[in-house]
CSV table of C-alpha atoms and ligand atoms in Angstrom, one decimal:
chain,number,residue,atom,x,y,z
A,6,MET,CA,-32.4,94.9,-55.8
A,7,THR,CA,-33.6,93.8,-52.4
A,8,ASP,CA,-32.6,95.6,-49.2
A,9,SER,CA,-31.3,92.5,-47.5
A,10,LEU,CA,-28.1,90.7,-46.7
A,11,THR,CA,-27.7,87.0,-47.3
A,12,VAL,CA,-25.3,85.4,-44.9
A,13,ARG,CA,-24.0,81.8,-45.2
A,14,ASP,CA,-22.9,80.2,-42.0
A,15,ASN,CA,-20.1,77.9,-43.1
A,16,ARG,CA,-20.3,75.9,-39.8
A,17,THR,CA,-23.8,74.6,-40.7
A,18,GLY,CA,-24.3,75.5,-44.4
A,19,SER,CA,-27.4,77.5,-43.4
A,20,GLU,CA,-28.2,80.7,-45.2
A,21,TYR,CA,-30.0,83.7,-43.6
A,22,ASP,CA,-31.6,86.8,-45.1
A,23,LEU,CA,-31.1,89.8,-42.9
A,24,PRO,CA,-33.2,93.0,-43.7
A,25,ILE,CA,-31.2,96.2,-44.3
A,26,THR,CA,-32.9,99.4,-43.0
A,27,ASN,CA,-31.2,102.8,-43.3
A,28,GLY,CA,-27.9,101.1,-44.2
A,29,ALA,CA,-27.9,98.9,-41.1
A,30,ILE,CA,-28.8,95.3,-40.2
A,31,LYS,CA,-30.2,94.6,-36.7
A,32,GLY,CA,-27.7,93.1,-34.3
A,33,ALA,CA,-30.6,91.0,-32.9
A,34,ASP,CA,-31.0,89.4,-36.4
A,35,LEU,CA,-27.4,88.1,-36.2
A,36,GLY,CA,-28.4,86.4,-33.0
A,37,LYS,CA,-30.6,84.0,-35.0
A,38,ILE,CA,-27.5,82.5,-36.6
A,39,LYS,CA,-26.5,79.6,-34.4
A,40,THR,CA,-25.1,76.1,-34.7
A,41,SER,CA,-27.7,74.6,-32.4
A,42,GLU,CA,-30.9,75.8,-30.7
A,43,ASP,CA,-29.4,75.8,-27.2
A,44,GLU,CA,-26.3,77.9,-28.0
A,45,PRO,CA,-26.3,81.8,-28.0
A,46,GLY,CA,-26.5,83.2,-31.4
A,47,LEU,CA,-23.8,85.1,-33.3
A,48,ALA,CA,-22.7,88.4,-31.8
A,49,VAL,CA,-20.7,91.3,-33.1
A,50,TYR,CA,-17.4,92.0,-31.4
A,51,ASP,CA,-16.9,95.8,-31.7
A,52,PRO,CA,-14.8,97.5,-29.0
A,53,GLY,CA,-15.4,101.2,-29.0
A,54,PHE,CA,-18.5,100.9,-31.2
A,55,VAL,CA,-16.4,101.6,-34.3
A,56,ASN,CA,-19.1,100.2,-36.6
A,57,THR,CA,-22.1,99.7,-34.4
A,58,ALA,CA,-25.1,102.1,-34.4
A,59,SER,CA,-26.6,102.4,-30.9
A,60,CYS,CA,-29.6,104.4,-32.0
A,61,ARG,CA,-31.5,106.1,-34.8
A,62,SER,CA,-31.1,109.8,-34.4
A,63,ALA,CA,-32.4,112.9,-36.2
A,64,VAL,CA,-30.3,115.4,-34.3
A,65,THR,CA,-26.9,115.7,-36.0
A,66,PHE,CA,-25.6,114.6,-39.3
A,67,ILE,CA,-21.8,114.1,-40.1
A,68,ASP,CA,-20.2,113.1,-43.3
A,69,GLY,CA,-16.6,112.7,-42.3
A,70,GLU,CA,-15.3,112.1,-45.9
A,71,LYS,CA,-16.8,115.3,-47.2
A,72,GLY,CA,-16.3,117.4,-44.0
A,73,ILE,CA,-20.0,118.0,-43.4
A,74,LEU,CA,-21.6,118.8,-40.0
A,75,GLU,CA,-25.3,119.6,-39.8
A,76,TYR,CA,-27.5,120.2,-36.7
A,77,ARG,CA,-31.1,119.2,-37.6
A,78,GLY,CA,-30.2,119.6,-41.3
A,79,TYR,CA,-28.6,123.1,-41.0
A,80,PRO,CA,-24.9,123.3,-42.0
A,81,ILE,CA,-22.6,124.3,-39.1
A,82,GLU,CA,-21.1,127.1,-41.2
A,83,GLN,CA,-24.4,128.9,-41.6
A,84,LEU,CA,-25.3,128.5,-37.9
A,85,ALA,CA,-21.9,129.8,-36.8
A,86,GLU,CA,-22.2,132.8,-39.1
A,87,LYS,CA,-25.8,133.8,-38.8
A,88,SER,CA,-27.3,132.3,-35.6
A,89,ASN,CA,-26.5,132.4,-31.9
A,90,PHE,CA,-26.0,129.8,-29.3
A,91,LEU,CA,-29.4,130.0,-27.7
A,92,GLU,CA,-31.1,129.7,-31.0
A,93,VAL,CA,-29.0,126.7,-31.9
A,94,ALA,CA,-29.8,125.2,-28.5
A,95,TYR,CA,-33.5,125.7,-29.4
A,96,LEU,CA,-33.0,124.1,-32.8
A,97,LEU,CA,-31.2,121.0,-31.3
A,98,ILE,CA,-33.8,120.5,-28.6
A,99,HIS,CA,-37.0,121.2,-30.6
A,100,GLY,CA,-35.8,120.0,-34.0
A,101,ASP,CA,-36.7,123.2,-35.8
A,102,LEU,CA,-35.9,126.9,-35.7
A,103,PRO,CA,-38.0,129.1,-33.4
A,104,THR,CA,-40.6,131.7,-34.4
A,105,LYS,CA,-39.9,135.1,-32.9
A,106,GLU,CA,-42.4,134.4,-30.1
A,107,GLN,CA,-40.9,130.9,-29.4
A,108,TYR,CA,-37.4,132.4,-29.3
A,109,ASP,CA,-38.5,135.2,-26.9
A,110,THR,CA,-40.1,132.6,-24.6
A,111,TRP,CA,-37.1,130.3,-24.8
A,112,GLN,CA,-34.7,133.2,-24.0
A,113,HIS,CA,-36.9,134.3,-21.1
A,114,GLU,CA,-37.1,130.8,-19.6
A,115,ILE,CA,-33.4,130.2,-19.9
A,116,THR,CA,-32.5,133.6,-18.4
A,117,TYR,CA,-35.0,133.2,-15.6
A,118,HIS,CA,-33.4,129.9,-14.5
A,119,THR,CA,-29.7,131.0,-14.4
A,120,PHE,CA,-29.7,131.2,-10.6
A,121,VAL,CA,-28.9,128.1,-8.4
A,122,HIS,CA,-30.1,127.3,-4.9
A,123,GLU,CA,-27.9,129.0,-2.3
A,124,ASN,CA,-26.9,125.6,-0.9
A,125,VAL,CA,-25.2,124.8,-4.2
A,126,LYS,CA,-22.9,127.8,-3.4
A,127,SER,CA,-22.0,126.3,0.0
A,128,PHE,CA,-21.1,122.9,-1.2
A,129,MET,CA,-19.1,124.3,-4.1
A,130,GLU,CA,-17.2,126.3,-1.5
A,131,GLY,CA,-16.4,123.0,0.3
A,132,PHE,CA,-14.2,121.7,-2.6
A,133,ARG,CA,-10.4,121.8,-2.0
A,134,TYR,CA,-8.8,125.1,-3.0
A,135,ASP,CA,-7.2,123.5,-6.0
A,136,ALA,CA,-10.1,121.3,-7.1
A,137,HIS,CA,-10.2,120.8,-10.9
A,138,PRO,CA,-13.2,122.7,-12.3
A,139,MET,CA,-14.4,119.7,-14.3
A,140,GLY,CA,-14.6,117.6,-11.2
A,141,MET,CA,-16.6,120.5,-9.6
A,142,LEU,CA,-18.9,120.8,-12.6
A,143,MET,CA,-19.5,117.0,-12.8
A,144,ALA,CA,-20.4,116.8,-9.1
A,145,SER,CA,-22.5,120.0,-9.0
A,146,VAL,CA,-24.6,119.2,-12.1
A,147,GLY,CA,-25.2,115.7,-10.7
A,148,ALA,CA,-26.1,117.2,-7.3
A,149,LEU,CA,-28.9,119.3,-8.9
A,150,SER,CA,-31.0,116.1,-9.1
A,151,THR,CA,-31.3,116.3,-5.3
A,152,PHE,CA,-32.7,119.9,-5.6
A,153,TYR,CA,-35.3,118.8,-8.2
A,154,PRO,CA,-36.4,115.3,-7.1
A,155,ASP,CA,-39.4,115.5,-9.6
A,156,ALA,CA,-36.8,115.4,-12.4
A,157,GLY,CA,-37.1,111.6,-12.3
A,158,GLN,CA,-40.6,111.8,-14.0
A,159,ILE,CA,-39.0,111.6,-17.4
A,160,GLN,CA,-42.0,110.3,-19.2
A,161,ASP,CA,-43.8,113.7,-18.7
A,162,PRO,CA,-42.8,116.0,-21.6
A,163,LYS,CA,-43.4,119.2,-19.5
A,164,ASN,CA,-41.2,117.9,-16.8
A,165,ARG,CA,-38.5,117.0,-19.3
A,166,HIS,CA,-38.7,120.5,-20.8
A,167,MET,CA,-38.3,122.1,-17.3
A,168,GLN,CA,-35.1,120.2,-16.6
A,169,ILE,CA,-33.7,121.0,-20.0
A,170,ILE,CA,-34.3,124.7,-19.4
A,171,ARG,CA,-32.8,124.5,-16.0
A,172,MET,CA,-29.7,122.7,-17.1
A,173,ILE,CA,-28.9,124.9,-20.1
A,174,ALA,CA,-29.5,127.9,-17.9
A,175,LYS,CA,-27.4,126.8,-14.9
A,176,MET,CA,-24.4,125.2,-16.5
A,177,PRO,CA,-22.6,128.5,-17.1
A,178,THR,CA,-23.3,129.5,-13.4
A,179,LEU,CA,-21.8,126.2,-12.2
A,180,GLY,CA,-18.9,126.4,-14.7
A,181,ALA,CA,-18.1,130.0,-13.8
A,182,TRP,CA,-18.3,129.3,-10.0
A,183,SER,CA,-15.9,126.4,-10.4
A,184,PHE,CA,-13.5,128.8,-12.1
A,185,ARG,CA,-13.9,131.4,-9.4
A,186,HIS,CA,-13.4,128.9,-6.6
A,187,ALA,CA,-10.0,127.9,-8.0
A,188,GLN,CA,-9.0,131.6,-8.2
A,189,GLY,CA,-10.1,132.2,-4.6
A,190,LYS,CA,-12.5,134.9,-5.9
A,191,PRO,CA,-16.1,135.5,-4.7
A,192,PHE,CA,-18.9,133.8,-6.7
A,193,ILE,CA,-20.7,136.3,-9.0
A,194,TYR,CA,-24.5,135.9,-9.4
A,195,PRO,CA,-26.0,135.9,-12.9
A,196,ASP,CA,-26.9,139.2,-14.5
A,197,ASN,CA,-30.1,138.5,-16.3
A,198,ASP,CA,-29.9,141.8,-18.3
A,199,LEU,CA,-27.0,140.3,-20.3
A,200,SER,CA,-27.1,137.7,-23.1
A,201,TYR,CA,-26.4,134.0,-22.3
A,202,THR,CA,-22.7,134.3,-23.2
A,203,ALA,CA,-22.1,137.8,-21.9
A,204,ASN,CA,-23.6,136.8,-18.6
A,205,PHE,CA,-21.2,133.8,-18.5
A,206,LEU,CA,-18.2,136.1,-19.0
A,207,SER,CA,-19.5,138.4,-16.3
A,208,MET,CA,-19.8,135.5,-13.8
A,209,LEU,CA,-16.2,134.6,-14.7
A,210,PHE,CA,-14.4,137.9,-14.7
A,211,LYS,CA,-16.5,140.6,-12.8
A,212,MET,CA,-14.8,142.2,-9.8
A,213,SER,CA,-15.9,145.4,-8.2
A,214,GLU,CA,-17.4,147.1,-11.2
A,215,ARG,CA,-21.2,147.7,-11.2
A,216,ARG,CA,-21.7,145.8,-14.4
A,217,TYR,CA,-19.2,143.7,-16.4
A,218,ASP,CA,-19.5,144.6,-20.1
A,219,ALA,CA,-17.4,142.2,-22.1
A,220,ASP,CA,-16.1,143.3,-25.6
A,221,PRO,CA,-18.9,142.3,-28.0
A,222,ARG,CA,-16.3,140.7,-30.3
A,223,LEU,CA,-15.2,138.4,-27.5
A,224,VAL,CA,-18.8,137.6,-26.7
A,225,LYS,CA,-19.5,136.7,-30.3
A,226,ALA,CA,-16.3,134.5,-30.6
A,227,LEU,CA,-17.2,132.6,-27.4
A,228,ASP,CA,-20.8,132.2,-28.7
A,229,ILE,CA,-19.5,130.7,-31.9
A,230,LEU,CA,-17.3,128.3,-30.0
A,231,PHE,CA,-20.3,127.2,-28.0
A,232,ILE,CA,-22.2,126.6,-31.3
A,233,LEU,CA,-19.4,124.6,-32.8
A,234,HIS,CA,-19.3,122.3,-29.7
A,235,ALA,CA,-23.1,122.0,-29.3
A,236,ASP,CA,-23.4,118.5,-30.7
A,237,HIS,CA,-21.4,115.9,-32.5
A,238,GLU,CA,-23.7,112.8,-32.7
A,239,GLN,CA,-22.7,109.7,-30.9
A,240,ASN,CA,-19.3,110.7,-29.4
A,241,CYS,CA,-18.0,109.3,-26.1
A,242,SER,CA,-19.8,111.7,-23.8
A,243,THR,CA,-23.1,111.6,-25.7
A,244,ASN,CA,-22.9,107.9,-25.6
A,245,ALA,CA,-22.4,108.1,-21.8
A,246,VAL,CA,-25.4,110.4,-21.4
A,247,ARG,CA,-27.6,108.0,-23.5
A,248,SER,CA,-26.2,104.9,-21.8
A,249,VAL,CA,-26.8,106.2,-18.3
A,250,GLY,CA,-30.1,107.8,-19.4
A,251,SER,CA,-31.3,104.5,-20.7
A,252,SER,CA,-31.7,103.4,-17.1
A,253,GLN,CA,-34.4,106.1,-16.9
A,254,VAL,CA,-32.5,108.0,-14.3
A,255,ASP,CA,-33.1,111.8,-14.1
A,256,PRO,CA,-31.2,113.9,-16.7
A,257,TYR,CA,-28.9,115.6,-14.2
A,258,SER,CA,-27.4,112.3,-13.3
A,259,ALA,CA,-27.1,111.4,-17.0
A,260,VAL,CA,-25.5,114.7,-18.0
A,261,SER,CA,-23.1,114.4,-15.0
A,262,ALA,CA,-21.9,111.1,-16.7
A,263,GLY,CA,-21.4,113.0,-19.9
A,264,VAL,CA,-19.3,115.6,-18.1
A,265,GLY,CA,-17.2,112.7,-16.7
A,266,ALA,CA,-16.6,111.3,-20.1
A,267,LEU,CA,-15.7,114.7,-21.5
A,268,TYR,CA,-13.1,115.1,-18.7
A,269,GLY,CA,-10.9,112.4,-20.2
A,270,PRO,CA,-7.9,113.5,-22.2
A,271,LEU,CA,-8.9,111.4,-25.3
A,272,HIS,CA,-12.1,113.4,-25.6
A,273,GLY,CA,-12.1,117.0,-24.3
A,274,GLY,CA,-8.5,117.5,-23.5
A,275,ALA,CA,-6.7,117.7,-26.8
A,276,ASN,CA,-6.6,121.5,-27.1
A,277,GLU,CA,-4.5,121.8,-24.0
A,278,ALA,CA,-2.1,119.3,-25.5
A,279,VAL,CA,-1.9,121.6,-28.6
A,280,LEU,CA,-0.8,124.5,-26.5
A,281,ARG,CA,1.9,122.4,-24.7
A,282,MET,CA,3.1,121.3,-28.1
A,283,LEU,CA,3.3,124.8,-29.6
A,284,ARG,CA,5.2,126.0,-26.5
A,285,ARG,CA,7.6,123.1,-26.9
A,286,ILE,CA,8.2,123.9,-30.5
A,287,GLY,CA,9.0,127.5,-29.4
A,288,SER,CA,9.6,129.2,-32.7
A,289,VAL,CA,8.8,128.9,-36.5
A,290,GLU,CA,12.5,127.8,-37.2
A,291,ASN,CA,12.0,124.7,-35.1
A,292,ILE,CA,9.0,123.4,-37.1
A,293,PRO,CA,10.9,121.3,-39.7
A,294,ASP,CA,12.7,119.4,-36.8
A,295,PHE,CA,9.4,118.8,-35.1
A,296,ILE,CA,7.7,117.6,-38.3
A,297,LYS,CA,10.6,115.2,-38.8
A,298,GLY,CA,10.0,113.9,-35.2
A,299,VAL,CA,6.4,113.3,-36.1
A,300,LYS,CA,7.2,111.4,-39.3
A,301,ASP,CA,9.8,109.3,-37.4
A,302,GLY,CA,7.0,108.3,-35.0
A,303,ASN,CA,8.6,110.1,-32.0
A,304,GLU,CA,5.9,112.9,-31.8
A,305,ARG,CA,2.2,113.4,-32.6
A,306,LEU,CA,1.0,116.5,-34.2
A,307,MET,CA,-1.7,117.3,-31.7
A,308,GLY,CA,-4.9,119.0,-33.1
A,309,PHE,CA,-4.5,117.0,-36.3
A,310,GLY,CA,-6.5,114.0,-37.4
A,311,HIS,CA,-9.9,112.8,-36.5
A,312,ARG,CA,-11.7,109.5,-36.3
A,313,VAL,CA,-14.6,110.7,-38.4
A,314,TYR,CA,-13.3,113.7,-40.5
A,315,LYS,CA,-11.0,112.5,-43.2
A,316,ASN,CA,-11.1,115.6,-45.5
A,317,HIS,CA,-11.4,118.6,-43.1
A,318,ASP,CA,-13.0,119.3,-39.8
A,319,PRO,CA,-15.5,122.1,-40.7
A,320,ARG,CA,-15.3,123.4,-37.2
A,321,ALA,CA,-11.6,124.1,-37.5
A,322,THR,CA,-12.1,126.4,-40.5
A,323,ILE,CA,-14.6,128.5,-38.6
A,324,ILE,CA,-12.4,128.6,-35.4
A,325,LYS,CA,-9.4,129.8,-37.4
A,326,LYS,CA,-11.4,132.8,-38.5
A,327,ALA,CA,-12.7,133.4,-35.0
A,328,CYS,CA,-9.0,133.5,-33.9
A,329,ASP,CA,-8.4,136.7,-35.9
A,330,ASP,CA,-11.4,138.4,-34.3
A,331,VAL,CA,-10.3,137.5,-30.8
A,332,PHE,CA,-6.7,138.5,-31.3
A,333,GLU,CA,-7.9,141.9,-32.7
A,334,VAL,CA,-9.1,142.6,-29.1
A,335,THR,CA,-6.6,140.7,-27.0
A,336,GLY,CA,-3.4,141.2,-29.1
A,337,VAL,CA,-1.9,138.3,-31.0
A,338,ASN,CA,-0.8,135.2,-29.1
A,339,PRO,CA,2.8,134.6,-30.4
A,340,LEU,CA,1.9,130.9,-30.6
A,341,LEU,CA,-0.5,131.7,-33.5
A,342,ALA,CA,2.4,132.2,-35.9
A,343,ILE,CA,3.8,128.8,-35.1
A,344,ALA,CA,0.3,127.2,-35.4
A,345,LYS,CA,-0.3,128.8,-38.8
A,346,GLU,CA,3.1,127.8,-40.2
A,347,LEU,CA,2.8,124.3,-38.8
A,348,GLU,CA,-0.5,123.9,-40.5
A,349,LYS,CA,0.8,125.2,-43.8
A,350,ILE,CA,3.8,122.8,-43.7
A,351,ALA,CA,1.8,119.8,-42.6
A,352,LEU,CA,-0.9,120.3,-45.3
A,353,GLU,CA,1.8,120.2,-48.0
A,354,ASP,CA,3.5,117.2,-46.6
A,355,ASP,CA,2.8,113.7,-48.1
A,356,TYR,CA,2.9,112.0,-44.6
A,357,PHE,CA,-0.2,114.0,-43.5
A,358,ILE,CA,-1.9,114.1,-47.0
A,359,SER,CA,-1.7,110.3,-47.5
A,360,ARG,CA,-3.1,109.7,-44.0
A,361,LYS,CA,-5.8,112.3,-44.4
A,362,LEU,CA,-4.7,114.3,-41.4
A,363,TYR,CA,-6.1,117.8,-41.2
A,364,PRO,CA,-6.5,120.3,-38.4
A,365,ASN,CA,-9.4,119.4,-36.1
A,366,VAL,CA,-11.5,121.6,-33.8
A,367,ASP,CA,-8.9,121.6,-31.1
A,368,PHE,CA,-6.0,122.9,-33.2
A,369,TYR,CA,-7.0,126.6,-32.7
A,370,SER,CA,-9.5,126.5,-29.9
A,371,GLY,CA,-6.9,126.4,-27.1
A,372,LEU,CA,-5.2,129.5,-28.5
A,373,ILE,CA,-8.6,131.4,-28.3
A,374,TYR,CA,-9.3,130.2,-24.8
A,375,GLU,CA,-5.9,131.2,-23.7
A,376,ALA,CA,-6.5,134.7,-25.2
A,377,PHE,CA,-9.5,134.9,-22.9
A,378,GLN,CA,-7.1,134.2,-20.1
A,379,PHE,CA,-8.7,130.8,-19.2
A,380,PRO,CA,-6.3,128.4,-17.6
A,381,PRO,CA,-6.1,125.1,-19.5
A,382,GLU,CA,-8.2,123.2,-16.9
A,383,MET,CA,-11.1,125.5,-17.9
A,384,PHE,CA,-11.1,124.5,-21.6
A,385,THR,CA,-13.1,121.4,-21.1
A,386,VAL,CA,-15.6,123.2,-18.9
A,387,LEU,CA,-16.3,125.5,-21.9
A,388,PHE,CA,-16.7,122.5,-24.1
A,389,ALA,CA,-19.2,121.0,-21.6
A,390,ILE,CA,-21.3,124.2,-21.5
A,391,GLY,CA,-21.4,124.2,-25.3
A,392,ARG,CA,-22.3,120.5,-25.5
A,393,THR,CA,-25.1,120.6,-22.9
A,394,PRO,CA,-27.9,121.3,-25.4
A,395,GLY,CA,-26.6,118.4,-27.6
A,396,TRP,CA,-26.5,116.0,-24.7
A,397,LEU,CA,-30.1,117.0,-23.7
A,398,ALA,CA,-31.4,116.8,-27.3
A,399,GLN,CA,-30.0,113.3,-27.5
A,400,TRP,CA,-31.4,112.4,-24.1
A,401,ASP,CA,-34.8,113.7,-25.0
A,402,GLU,CA,-34.8,111.7,-28.2
A,403,LEU,CA,-33.7,108.6,-26.3
A,404,VAL,CA,-36.5,108.9,-23.8
A,405,GLN,CA,-39.1,109.1,-26.6
A,406,ASP,CA,-37.6,106.4,-28.7
A,407,LYS,CA,-39.8,103.2,-28.5
A,408,GLU,CA,-37.0,101.0,-29.8
A,409,GLN,CA,-34.6,102.0,-27.0
A,410,ARG,CA,-34.0,99.7,-24.1
A,411,ILE,CA,-31.6,99.8,-21.2
A,412,ALA,CA,-28.0,99.9,-22.6
A,413,ARG,CA,-26.5,96.5,-21.9
A,414,PRO,CA,-23.8,95.5,-24.4
A,415,LYS,CA,-22.9,91.8,-24.9
A,416,GLN,CA,-19.4,90.5,-24.0
A,417,VAL,CA,-17.3,87.8,-25.5
A,418,TYR,CA,-16.4,85.8,-22.3
A,419,THR,CA,-12.7,84.6,-22.3
A,420,GLY,CA,-12.4,83.6,-18.6
A,421,GLN,CA,-12.4,80.2,-16.9
A,422,ARG,CA,-15.6,78.1,-16.2
A,423,GLN,CA,-17.0,75.6,-13.7
A,424,LEU,CA,-14.1,75.8,-11.2
A,425,THR,CA,-14.6,74.2,-7.7
A,426,PHE,CA,-14.5,76.7,-4.9
A,427,VAL,CA,-12.1,75.8,-2.0
A,428,PRO,CA,-12.9,77.8,1.2
A,429,ALA,CA,-10.1,80.2,2.4
A,430,SER,CA,-9.7,78.1,5.6
A,431,GLU,CA,-8.6,75.2,3.4
A,432,ARG,CA,-6.6,77.2,0.8
A,433,TRP,CA,-4.6,79.0,3.4
A,434,ALA,CA,-4.1,76.0,5.7
B,530,ACO,N1,0.1,113.2,-35.8
B,530,ACO,C1,0.8,112.3,-36.5
B,530,ACO,N2,0.4,111.1,-37.0
B,530,ACO,C2,-0.9,110.9,-36.8
B,530,ACO,C3,-1.8,111.7,-36.1
B,530,ACO,C4,-1.3,112.9,-35.6
B,530,ACO,N3,-2.0,113.8,-34.9
B,530,ACO,N4,-3.0,111.2,-36.1
B,530,ACO,C5,-3.0,110.0,-36.7
B,530,ACO,N5,-1.7,109.8,-37.2
B,530,ACO,C6,-1.2,108.7,-38.0
B,530,ACO,C7,-1.2,107.4,-37.2
B,530,ACO,O1,0.1,107.3,-36.6
B,530,ACO,C8,-1.5,106.4,-38.2
B,530,ACO,O2,-0.3,106.3,-39.0
B,530,ACO,P1,0.1,104.8,-39.6
B,530,ACO,O3,-1.0,104.4,-40.5
B,530,ACO,O4,1.5,105.0,-40.2
B,530,ACO,O5,0.2,103.9,-38.4
B,530,ACO,C9,-2.5,107.1,-39.1
B,530,ACO,O6,-2.2,108.5,-39.0
B,530,ACO,C10,-3.9,106.8,-38.7
B,530,ACO,O7,-4.1,107.2,-37.3
B,530,ACO,P2,-5.1,106.5,-36.3
B,530,ACO,O8,-4.4,106.6,-34.9
B,530,ACO,O9,-5.4,105.1,-36.7
B,530,ACO,O10,-6.4,107.3,-36.4
B,530,ACO,P3,-7.6,107.3,-35.4
B,530,ACO,O11,-8.8,107.6,-36.2
B,530,ACO,O12,-7.6,106.1,-34.5
B,530,ACO,O13,-7.3,108.5,-34.4
B,530,ACO,C11,-7.1,110.7,-33.4
B,530,ACO,C12,-7.8,109.8,-34.4
B,530,ACO,C13,-7.2,110.0,-32.0
B,530,ACO,C14,-7.9,112.0,-33.3
B,530,ACO,C15,-5.7,110.9,-33.9
B,530,ACO,O14,-5.7,111.5,-35.1
B,530,ACO,C16,-4.9,111.7,-32.9
B,530,ACO,O15,-4.3,111.2,-31.9
B,530,ACO,N6,-4.8,113.1,-33.1
B,530,ACO,C17,-4.1,114.0,-32.2
B,530,ACO,C18,-5.0,114.2,-30.9
B,530,ACO,C19,-6.1,115.2,-31.2
B,530,ACO,O16,-6.0,116.2,-31.8
B,530,ACO,N7,-7.4,114.8,-30.7
B,530,ACO,C20,-8.6,115.7,-30.9
B,530,ACO,C21,-9.6,115.0,-31.7
B,530,ACO,S1,-11.0,116.1,-31.9
B,530,ACO,C22,-11.9,116.0,-30.5
B,530,ACO,O17,-11.9,115.0,-29.9
B,530,ACO,C23,-12.8,117.1,-30.1
């Protein structure tokens, strides 16, 4: 068996042998297929990159049919149960788990860089009182490039490392301050005696107390949520980070593009829609009517279905368990009973079984965030903080990848050609 694909062009009768590497042919090889030398070669038309690999990557593995998610080869279930977010961030960035010494240095570096320049505070104060925190996060992380102009030296590994540390360290500060701004509350400076996640909760919720000590069960649950969101291979926002990063711009600008992509309702916003749906259903008795509406095509069961996972979303299983731990502290959200019953009924129904529709990561995450008393517009900010190490690991890989070039997709042109321009003075005469 040869690892190649033989293609016959029926326009010319010519045959081409295209090498297959890692289950893919090169798009450029298709370009050699042409009817004459002076015409452009064959292109692939693939809106949304549904079956086009944009890179080789060793960061995250997903098998959607089997419901497998691995960071650098480690199953997500094991990381969520036995690791912590900072260690997972190290794993994603460096490709391997840290030794004790490496972990201590990493934790020290990240903790040391949690503060932002005082000017950041003043421009964040300049946003309108009701500014969306995602807009504030996107703008402020992009603005960090102006504080670190050397960040443009992306070919220098030490420089890249410095910006990676800074961004993982400062995202919780920016995220928390965007939340405080909307609440009209003073910004809280980082407390570097606290863990990464406990410090984030302190910057969000501290008022006049000397020190904000969050319940360790809540800290653990939020840390797990960060781990679950830390990377998801070439999703929309990661693709945005890679695409913008391929221009060799500094990483703050590239990550700011990722935050922008995540802001969109088709990407980071589904958990909010789940909450709205559960509220609308109102009680367990109304579920059969709602399911009928879904099957009739009048409704969509939000938090169900995924482009990649067709068996189960492994993150959903872990989140469901984390729900119980959070509600033990905060008291049960009455919407949980509706969610659990909805899931039970849907998983036994042929409509959902035949379409391979299972709960995704967003089915339960909104309920947890609400239990923390986050308003819905903060949900995506939490997602962005968790996803930052993934974006940066993918960006770092991109910068070092010799095969990468500036992202510049082809198009299939469908417009007019060779028109004769008539000046406005004649057209309007
Ligand atoms: N409720 C009811 N029916 C659904 C749902 C749903 N949530 N999702 C898909 N279907 C149906 C479709 O109507 C379609 O049925 P048909 O074959 O009779 O036409 C079939 O299942 C296939 O659906 P597609 O839309 O082709 O699946 P696709 O892979 O394009 O969409 C998506 C995936 C967008 C996630 C979709 O399942 C959906 O809209 N889910 C609800 C929104 C949601 O929870 N999004 C969060 C995703 S996770 C994340 O981004 C972090």
